[in-house]
Short mmCIF file of C-alpha atoms and ligand atoms in Angstrom, two decimals:
data_model
loop_
_atom_site.label_atom_id
_atom_site.label_comp_id
_atom_site.label_asym_id
_atom_site.label_seq_id
_atom_site.Cartn_x
_atom_site.Cartn_y
_atom_site.Cartn_z
CA UNK A 1 -162.87 -7.13 31.60
CA UNK A 2 -161.36 -8.08 34.99
CA UNK A 3 -163.32 -10.03 37.70
CA UNK A 4 -164.31 -6.90 39.66
CA UNK A 5 -165.53 -5.07 36.58
CA UNK A 6 -167.53 -8.13 35.50
CA UNK A 7 -169.13 -8.40 38.93
CA UNK A 8 -169.93 -4.69 38.84
CA UNK A 9 -171.52 -5.03 35.29
CA UNK A 10 -173.55 -8.04 36.51
CA UNK A 11 -174.80 -6.05 39.43
CA UNK A 12 -175.73 -3.12 37.20
CA UNK A 13 -177.62 -5.51 34.84
CA UNK A 14 -179.36 -7.07 37.83
CA UNK A 15 -180.42 -3.66 39.09
CA UNK A 16 -181.65 -2.65 35.57
CA UNK A 17 -183.73 -5.83 35.29
CA UNK A 18 -185.22 -5.68 38.74
CA UNK A 19 -188.85 -4.75 38.70
CA UNK A 20 -191.41 -3.51 41.24
CA UNK A 21 -194.06 -6.20 41.50
CA UNK A 22 -196.90 -6.93 43.86
CA UNK A 23 -198.51 -10.25 44.73
CA UNK A 24 -202.06 -10.11 46.12
CA UNK A 25 -203.17 -13.40 47.66
CA UNK A 26 -200.70 -15.63 49.45
CA UNK A 27 -202.44 -18.97 49.53
CA UNK A 28 -200.60 -22.01 48.36
CA UNK A 29 -200.16 -20.65 44.90
CA UNK A 30 -199.73 -16.93 45.61
CA UNK A 31 -196.97 -17.76 48.09
CA UNK A 32 -195.10 -19.79 45.46
CA UNK A 33 -195.53 -16.93 42.92
CA UNK A 34 -194.14 -14.41 45.43
CA UNK A 35 -191.32 -16.81 46.13
CA UNK A 36 -190.39 -17.10 42.52
CA UNK A 37 -190.35 -13.32 42.04
CA UNK A 38 -188.33 -12.81 45.20
CA UNK A 39 -185.88 -15.53 44.18
CA UNK A 40 -185.34 -13.71 40.89
CA UNK A 41 -184.46 -10.48 42.79
CA UNK A 42 -187.55 -8.45 42.12
CA UNK A 43 -188.76 -5.84 44.65
CA UNK A 44 -191.88 -7.61 45.70
CA UNK A 45 -194.73 -6.19 47.76
CA UNK A 46 -197.31 -8.70 49.18
CA UNK A 47 -200.74 -8.39 50.54
CA UNK A 48 -203.05 -11.11 51.80
CA UNK A 49 -206.57 -10.82 53.42
CA UNK A 50 -205.25 -12.73 56.44
CA UNK A 51 -202.09 -10.73 57.07
CA UNK A 52 -200.22 -13.45 59.09
CA UNK A 53 -199.84 -15.39 55.80
CA UNK A 54 -197.45 -12.79 54.49
CA UNK A 55 -194.78 -13.71 57.09
CA UNK A 56 -193.01 -16.19 54.97
CA UNK A 57 -192.76 -13.91 52.07
CA UNK A 58 -191.53 -10.98 54.29
CA UNK A 59 -188.91 -13.37 55.81
CA UNK A 60 -187.89 -13.99 52.15
CA UNK A 61 -187.31 -10.19 51.56
CA UNK A 62 -190.89 -8.98 50.51
CA UNK A 63 -192.42 -5.82 51.74
CA UNK A 64 -195.83 -6.22 53.42
CA UNK A 65 -198.59 -3.88 52.29
CA UNK A 66 -201.30 -3.03 54.84
CA UNK A 67 -204.05 -2.44 52.25
CA UNK A 68 -204.91 -3.47 48.73
CA UNK A 69 -204.34 0.15 47.27
CA UNK A 70 -200.98 0.29 49.01
CA UNK A 71 -199.93 -3.09 47.44
CA UNK A 72 -201.16 -2.19 43.92
CA UNK A 73 -199.46 1.20 44.12
CA UNK A 74 -196.12 -0.55 44.82
CA UNK A 75 -196.20 -2.79 41.83
CA UNK A 76 -195.91 -1.90 38.18
CA UNK A 77 -196.98 -5.52 37.58
CA UNK A 78 -199.65 -6.73 40.02
CA UNK A 79 -200.18 -10.54 40.35
CA UNK A 80 -203.49 -11.68 41.79
CA UNK A 81 -203.96 -15.23 42.99
CA UNK A 82 -207.03 -15.76 45.18
CA UNK A 83 -209.99 -18.13 45.34
CA UNK A 84 -212.73 -17.10 42.90
CA UNK A 85 -213.65 -14.26 40.61
CA UNK A 86 -215.71 -12.55 43.31
CA UNK A 87 -212.59 -12.15 45.44
CA UNK A 88 -210.73 -10.67 42.44
CA UNK A 89 -213.53 -8.25 41.83
CA UNK A 90 -213.44 -7.16 45.38
CA UNK A 91 -209.71 -6.55 45.32
CA UNK A 92 -209.95 -4.55 41.99
CA UNK A 93 -212.75 -2.48 43.49
CA UNK A 94 -210.74 -1.81 46.63
CA UNK A 95 -207.72 -0.92 44.54
CA UNK A 96 -209.64 1.78 42.68
CA UNK A 97 -207.45 4.55 41.30
CA UNK A 98 -204.23 2.83 42.28
CA UNK A 99 -204.71 0.55 39.23
CA UNK A 100 -204.17 3.24 36.66
CA UNK A 101 -201.03 2.51 34.61
CA UNK A 102 -200.46 -0.89 36.26
CA UNK A 103 -200.42 -4.24 34.53
CA UNK A 104 -202.74 -6.81 36.32
CA UNK A 105 -201.80 -10.46 35.85
CA UNK A 106 -204.76 -12.38 37.18
CA UNK A 107 -203.79 -15.96 37.93
CA UNK A 108 -207.09 -16.81 39.54
CA UNK A 109 -209.18 -19.69 38.09
CA UNK A 110 -212.81 -19.30 37.10
CA UNK A 111 -214.86 -19.38 33.87
CA UNK A 112 -214.10 -17.62 30.57
CA UNK A 113 -216.93 -15.15 31.27
CA UNK A 114 -215.45 -14.30 34.70
CA UNK A 115 -212.01 -13.70 33.17
CA UNK A 116 -213.50 -11.33 30.56
CA UNK A 117 -215.47 -9.46 33.24
CA UNK A 118 -212.26 -9.14 35.35
CA UNK A 119 -210.46 -7.83 32.27
CA UNK A 120 -213.21 -5.19 31.76
CA UNK A 121 -212.97 -4.12 35.37
CA UNK A 122 -209.21 -3.64 35.19
CA UNK A 123 -209.41 -1.81 31.86
CA UNK A 124 -212.11 0.39 33.40
CA UNK A 125 -209.63 1.49 36.06
CA UNK A 126 -206.89 2.18 33.48
CA UNK A 127 -204.90 -1.01 33.92
CA UNK A 128 -203.49 -3.35 31.32
CA UNK A 129 -204.58 -6.93 31.77
CA UNK A 130 -203.26 -10.45 31.30
CA UNK A 131 -205.07 -13.57 32.37
CA UNK A 132 -202.77 -16.50 33.32
CA UNK A 133 -204.06 -20.07 33.54
CA UNK A 134 -201.48 -22.03 35.62
CA UNK A 135 -201.33 -25.68 34.57
CA UNK A 136 -199.06 -26.88 37.37
CA UNK A 137 -199.29 -27.40 41.07
CA UNK A 138 -197.02 -25.45 43.41
CA UNK A 139 -193.72 -27.49 43.11
CA UNK A 140 -193.91 -26.81 39.35
CA UNK A 141 -193.85 -23.08 39.71
CA UNK A 142 -190.64 -21.78 37.99
CA UNK A 143 -189.97 -25.22 36.41
CA UNK A 144 -188.76 -25.07 32.84
CA UNK A 145 -191.52 -27.50 31.73
CA UNK A 146 -194.36 -25.86 33.57
CA UNK A 147 -197.19 -24.51 31.35
CA UNK A 148 -199.12 -21.31 31.82
CA UNK A 149 -201.66 -20.25 29.20
CA UNK A 150 -201.89 -16.47 28.88
CA UNK A 151 -204.55 -14.25 27.36
CA UNK A 152 -204.11 -10.51 26.56
CA UNK A 153 -202.41 -8.12 24.22
CA UNK A 154 -199.29 -9.39 22.57
CA UNK A 155 -197.38 -6.14 23.33
CA UNK A 156 -198.27 -6.38 27.00
CA UNK A 157 -197.23 -10.02 27.15
CA UNK A 158 -193.94 -9.39 25.36
CA UNK A 159 -193.13 -6.41 27.64
CA UNK A 160 -193.49 -8.46 30.78
CA UNK A 161 -192.23 -11.84 29.40
CA UNK A 162 -189.12 -12.05 31.62
CA UNK A 163 -191.45 -11.83 34.75
CA UNK A 164 -194.17 -14.17 33.32
CA UNK A 165 -191.51 -16.81 32.37
CA UNK A 166 -190.55 -17.06 36.09
CA UNK A 167 -193.98 -18.82 36.67
CA UNK A 168 -193.15 -21.62 34.21
CA UNK A 169 -190.75 -22.17 31.25
CA UNK A 170 -193.52 -23.19 28.87
CA UNK A 171 -195.71 -20.09 29.16
CA UNK A 172 -197.52 -19.20 25.95
CA UNK A 173 -199.84 -16.34 24.90
CA UNK A 174 -202.76 -18.28 23.39
CA UNK A 175 -205.14 -15.35 22.48
CA UNK A 176 -205.80 -11.65 22.96
CA UNK A 177 -209.14 -12.65 24.59
CA UNK A 178 -208.58 -13.43 28.22
CA UNK A 179 -211.39 -16.01 28.23
CA UNK A 180 -209.49 -18.32 25.89
CA UNK A 181 -206.62 -19.43 28.16
CA UNK A 182 -209.36 -20.35 30.69
CA UNK A 183 -211.04 -22.61 28.14
CA UNK A 184 -207.56 -24.12 27.33
CA UNK A 185 -207.06 -24.84 30.94
CA UNK A 186 -210.40 -26.35 31.58
CA UNK A 187 -210.11 -28.42 28.40
CA UNK A 188 -206.91 -29.98 29.52
CA UNK A 189 -208.48 -30.76 32.92
CA UNK A 190 -211.63 -32.16 31.21
CA UNK A 191 -209.46 -34.56 29.10
CA UNK A 192 -207.46 -35.47 32.22
CA UNK A 193 -210.65 -36.36 34.18
CA UNK A 194 -212.05 -38.35 31.22
CA UNK A 195 -208.71 -40.26 31.02
CA UNK A 196 -208.44 -40.79 34.75
CA UNK A 197 -211.92 -41.89 35.18
CA UNK A 198 -211.52 -44.34 32.25
CA UNK A 199 -208.24 -45.65 33.87
CA UNK A 200 -209.67 -45.95 37.30
CA UNK A 201 -212.79 -47.79 36.00
CA UNK A 202 -210.37 -50.16 34.15
CA UNK A 203 -208.28 -50.41 37.37
CA UNK A 204 -211.39 -51.57 39.26
CA UNK A 205 -212.02 -54.34 36.67
CA UNK A 206 -208.40 -55.36 36.43
CA UNK A 207 -207.80 -55.53 40.18
CA UNK A 208 -211.05 -57.41 40.61
CA UNK A 209 -209.32 -60.04 38.45
CA UNK A 210 -206.03 -59.71 40.37
CA UNK A 211 -204.19 -58.20 37.42
CA UNK A 212 -201.17 -56.05 38.45
CA UNK A 213 -201.84 -52.60 37.13
CA UNK A 214 -198.18 -51.75 36.16
CA UNK A 215 -197.93 -55.07 34.20
CA UNK A 216 -201.17 -54.09 32.36
CA UNK A 217 -199.70 -50.61 31.57
CA UNK A 218 -196.49 -52.14 30.24
CA UNK A 219 -198.23 -54.61 28.02
CA UNK A 220 -200.96 -52.33 26.83
CA UNK A 221 -198.49 -49.38 26.27
CA UNK A 222 -198.61 -49.43 22.49
CA UNK A 223 -202.46 -49.41 22.46
CA UNK A 224 -202.53 -46.56 25.09
CA UNK A 225 -199.94 -44.53 23.24
CA UNK A 226 -201.95 -44.84 19.97
CA UNK A 227 -204.94 -43.10 21.65
CA UNK A 228 -203.14 -39.74 21.80
CA UNK A 229 -202.09 -40.07 18.14
CA UNK A 230 -205.85 -40.22 17.13
CA UNK A 231 -206.63 -36.81 18.39
CA UNK A 232 -205.41 -34.68 15.48
CA UNK A 233 -207.53 -36.71 13.07
CA UNK A 234 -210.53 -36.61 15.40
CA UNK A 235 -210.01 -32.80 15.56
CA UNK A 236 -209.94 -32.62 11.83
CA UNK A 237 -213.20 -34.49 11.50
CA UNK A 238 -214.93 -32.30 14.08
CA UNK A 239 -213.66 -29.05 12.54
CA UNK A 240 -214.70 -30.03 8.99
CA UNK A 241 -217.90 -31.92 10.07
CA UNK A 242 -216.55 -34.94 8.06
CA UNK A 243 -217.36 -38.03 10.10
CA UNK A 244 -217.53 -40.76 7.45
CA UNK A 245 -215.33 -43.73 8.64
CA UNK A 246 -213.86 -46.38 6.41
CA UNK A 247 -212.93 -48.56 9.40
CA UNK A 248 -213.87 -48.54 13.10
CA UNK A 249 -217.26 -46.96 12.65
CA UNK A 250 -219.71 -46.45 15.44
CA UNK A 251 -221.55 -49.71 14.71
CA UNK A 252 -218.35 -51.50 15.86
CA UNK A 253 -218.09 -49.42 19.01
CA UNK A 254 -221.56 -50.29 20.12
CA UNK A 255 -221.08 -53.96 20.94
CA UNK A 256 -217.64 -53.24 22.45
CA UNK A 257 -219.06 -50.66 24.84
CA UNK A 258 -221.93 -53.11 25.65
CA UNK A 259 -219.30 -55.79 26.48
CA UNK A 260 -217.62 -53.34 28.96
CA UNK A 261 -221.01 -52.52 30.46
CA UNK A 262 -221.92 -56.15 30.98
CA UNK A 263 -218.49 -57.05 32.33
CA UNK A 264 -218.74 -54.17 34.84
CA UNK A 265 -222.23 -55.39 35.97
CA UNK A 266 -221.09 -58.98 36.23
CA UNK A 267 -218.31 -58.03 38.55
CA UNK A 268 -220.33 -55.50 40.61
CA UNK A 269 -218.22 -52.60 39.35
CA UNK A 270 -219.84 -49.19 38.90
CA UNK A 271 -221.29 -49.28 35.37
CA UNK A 272 -222.21 -45.53 34.90
CA UNK A 273 -219.25 -44.61 32.72
CA UNK A 274 -219.83 -47.31 30.08
CA UNK A 275 -223.64 -46.88 30.49
CA UNK A 276 -223.22 -43.21 29.60
CA UNK A 277 -220.89 -44.01 26.67
CA UNK A 278 -223.40 -46.62 25.44
CA UNK A 279 -226.18 -44.11 25.53
CA UNK A 280 -224.20 -41.62 23.44
CA UNK A 281 -223.29 -44.29 20.88
CA UNK A 282 -226.84 -45.62 20.79
CA UNK A 283 -228.24 -42.22 20.17
CA UNK A 284 -225.89 -41.66 17.23
CA UNK A 285 -226.89 -45.03 15.81
CA UNK A 286 -230.58 -44.23 16.14
CA UNK A 287 -229.90 -40.90 14.37
CA UNK A 288 -228.51 -42.88 11.36
CA UNK A 289 -224.78 -42.51 11.99
CA UNK A 290 -223.76 -46.14 12.27
CA UNK A 291 -221.05 -45.78 9.58
CA UNK A 292 -219.62 -42.60 11.04
CA UNK A 293 -216.40 -42.24 13.12
CA UNK A 294 -216.54 -41.76 16.88
CA UNK A 295 -216.03 -38.01 16.19
CA UNK A 296 -219.74 -37.88 15.34
CA UNK A 297 -220.44 -37.97 19.10
CA UNK A 298 -219.44 -34.29 19.22
CA UNK A 299 -223.08 -33.62 18.14
CA UNK A 300 -224.29 -35.15 21.41
CA UNK A 301 -222.05 -32.84 23.44
CA UNK A 302 -223.10 -29.82 21.36
CA UNK A 303 -226.83 -30.56 21.72
CA UNK A 304 -227.47 -32.69 24.91
N1 NAP B 401 -202.80 -24.64 44.54
C1 NAP B 401 -202.60 -25.10 43.27
O1 NAP B 401 -201.90 -26.16 43.05
C2 NAP B 401 -203.14 -24.36 42.03
C3 NAP B 401 -202.81 -24.81 40.81
C4 NAP B 401 -203.27 -24.07 39.74
C5 NAP B 401 -204.12 -22.97 39.91
N2 NAP B 401 -204.46 -22.56 41.19
C6 NAP B 401 -205.34 -21.52 41.35
O2 NAP B 401 -204.73 -20.41 42.06
C7 NAP B 401 -205.67 -19.68 42.74
C8 NAP B 401 -205.27 -19.63 44.23
O3 NAP B 401 -205.32 -20.97 44.79
P1 NAP B 401 -204.60 -21.39 46.07
O4 NAP B 401 -204.28 -22.84 45.82
O5 NAP B 401 -203.45 -20.48 46.40
O6 NAP B 401 -205.73 -21.34 47.12
P2 NAP B 401 -205.63 -21.32 48.70
O7 NAP B 401 -204.37 -21.87 49.22
O8 NAP B 401 -206.90 -21.83 49.21
O9 NAP B 401 -205.62 -19.70 49.04
C9 NAP B 401 -206.70 -18.93 48.70
C10 NAP B 401 -206.29 -17.46 48.72
O10 NAP B 401 -207.40 -16.74 48.31
C11 NAP B 401 -207.58 -15.68 49.30
N3 NAP B 401 -208.97 -15.28 49.36
C12 NAP B 401 -210.07 -16.09 49.32
N4 NAP B 401 -211.24 -15.38 49.35
C13 NAP B 401 -210.82 -14.10 49.35
C14 NAP B 401 -211.59 -12.90 49.39
N5 NAP B 401 -212.87 -12.83 49.38
N6 NAP B 401 -210.80 -11.75 49.40
C15 NAP B 401 -209.48 -11.75 49.43
N7 NAP B 401 -208.74 -12.86 49.37
C16 NAP B 401 -209.40 -14.04 49.33
C17 NAP B 401 -207.14 -16.38 50.60
O11 NAP B 401 -206.95 -15.41 51.61
P3 NAP B 401 -206.94 -15.81 53.14
O12 NAP B 401 -205.54 -16.29 53.40
O13 NAP B 401 -207.31 -14.63 53.91
O14 NAP B 401 -208.02 -16.89 53.32
C18 NAP B 401 -205.86 -17.00 50.13
O15 NAP B 401 -204.80 -16.07 49.89
C19 NAP B 401 -207.10 -20.36 42.55
O16 NAP B 401 -207.74 -19.76 41.54
C20 NAP B 401 -206.54 -21.78 42.13
O17 NAP B 401 -207.52 -22.46 41.38
C21 NAP B 401 -203.98 -23.23 42.28
#
């Protein structure tokens, strides 16, 4: 094939693969999503409650829709990225009959119940539905390592995969139920906040002593790396309700947490994190679980 024929074939393929998409909501995240779709050459229609915010997308080649139904009618796949499930509900209600035959990809955060309710609303209007839980900030959109947890029917996910992969290279369908990716997302965030709070409490202690944090991180790296490697065995213990521990049982944790609490108090550092941990461990000991693994504390989270 000569160069001209190859260019023509590439052009045909591009045209074949070009989709009609709509993006509703052009805040920080919606604008980035519209940008990724436009950069991939898709015919993109945009709508935002405050119309001026569409200007950047329009300058990038998007068509501006004046109303929600107009935007939804223009896209076979309709991405929604706004603040809160109530805003999504309002958009779906406004879209009405225009939703029939469309695929709604809702990328708006909320609770699992809200995602399920949104899915019901979309289905009630004849639309297919995918929930997407974006696990990156704006600069990560389109990055090969960016994670998006999706929930919905496998066939719908597979059909739209080339579009969905534009959001992040590590997109995964985690369940048919749209509530599950929401739980995945908030679980990662919950673990992140636990880790960051633990680190920042430690940072308050270490800097009070004048210890350089990077030096601490270098020297403590093997201990810190080992923490992540415990998680699969903790998960196993929780799932099988098998908490018996040969070593490192809760009775050993108790004095160590107490040391951390007293050290914090001695230095005038906030002691609420270790105090909370100590109360969880003390309750497990009082319930007769001194010889159990730390995983036993899942009971305290299940029945506060
Ligand atoms: N930003 C991030 O890094 C990030 C990362 C992961 C996930 N997310 C999620 O992405 C979603 C959008 O976040 P964002 O960062 O883009 O928020 P944002 O910059 O604050 O923008 C909010 C968007 O929601 C729209 N909106 C709010 N209330 C509305 C209503 N009642 N009706 C119609 N539109 C309404 C706003 O429209 P107006 O312009 O008219 O106010 C705007 O387009 C959120 O669920 C967020 O949690 C964001």
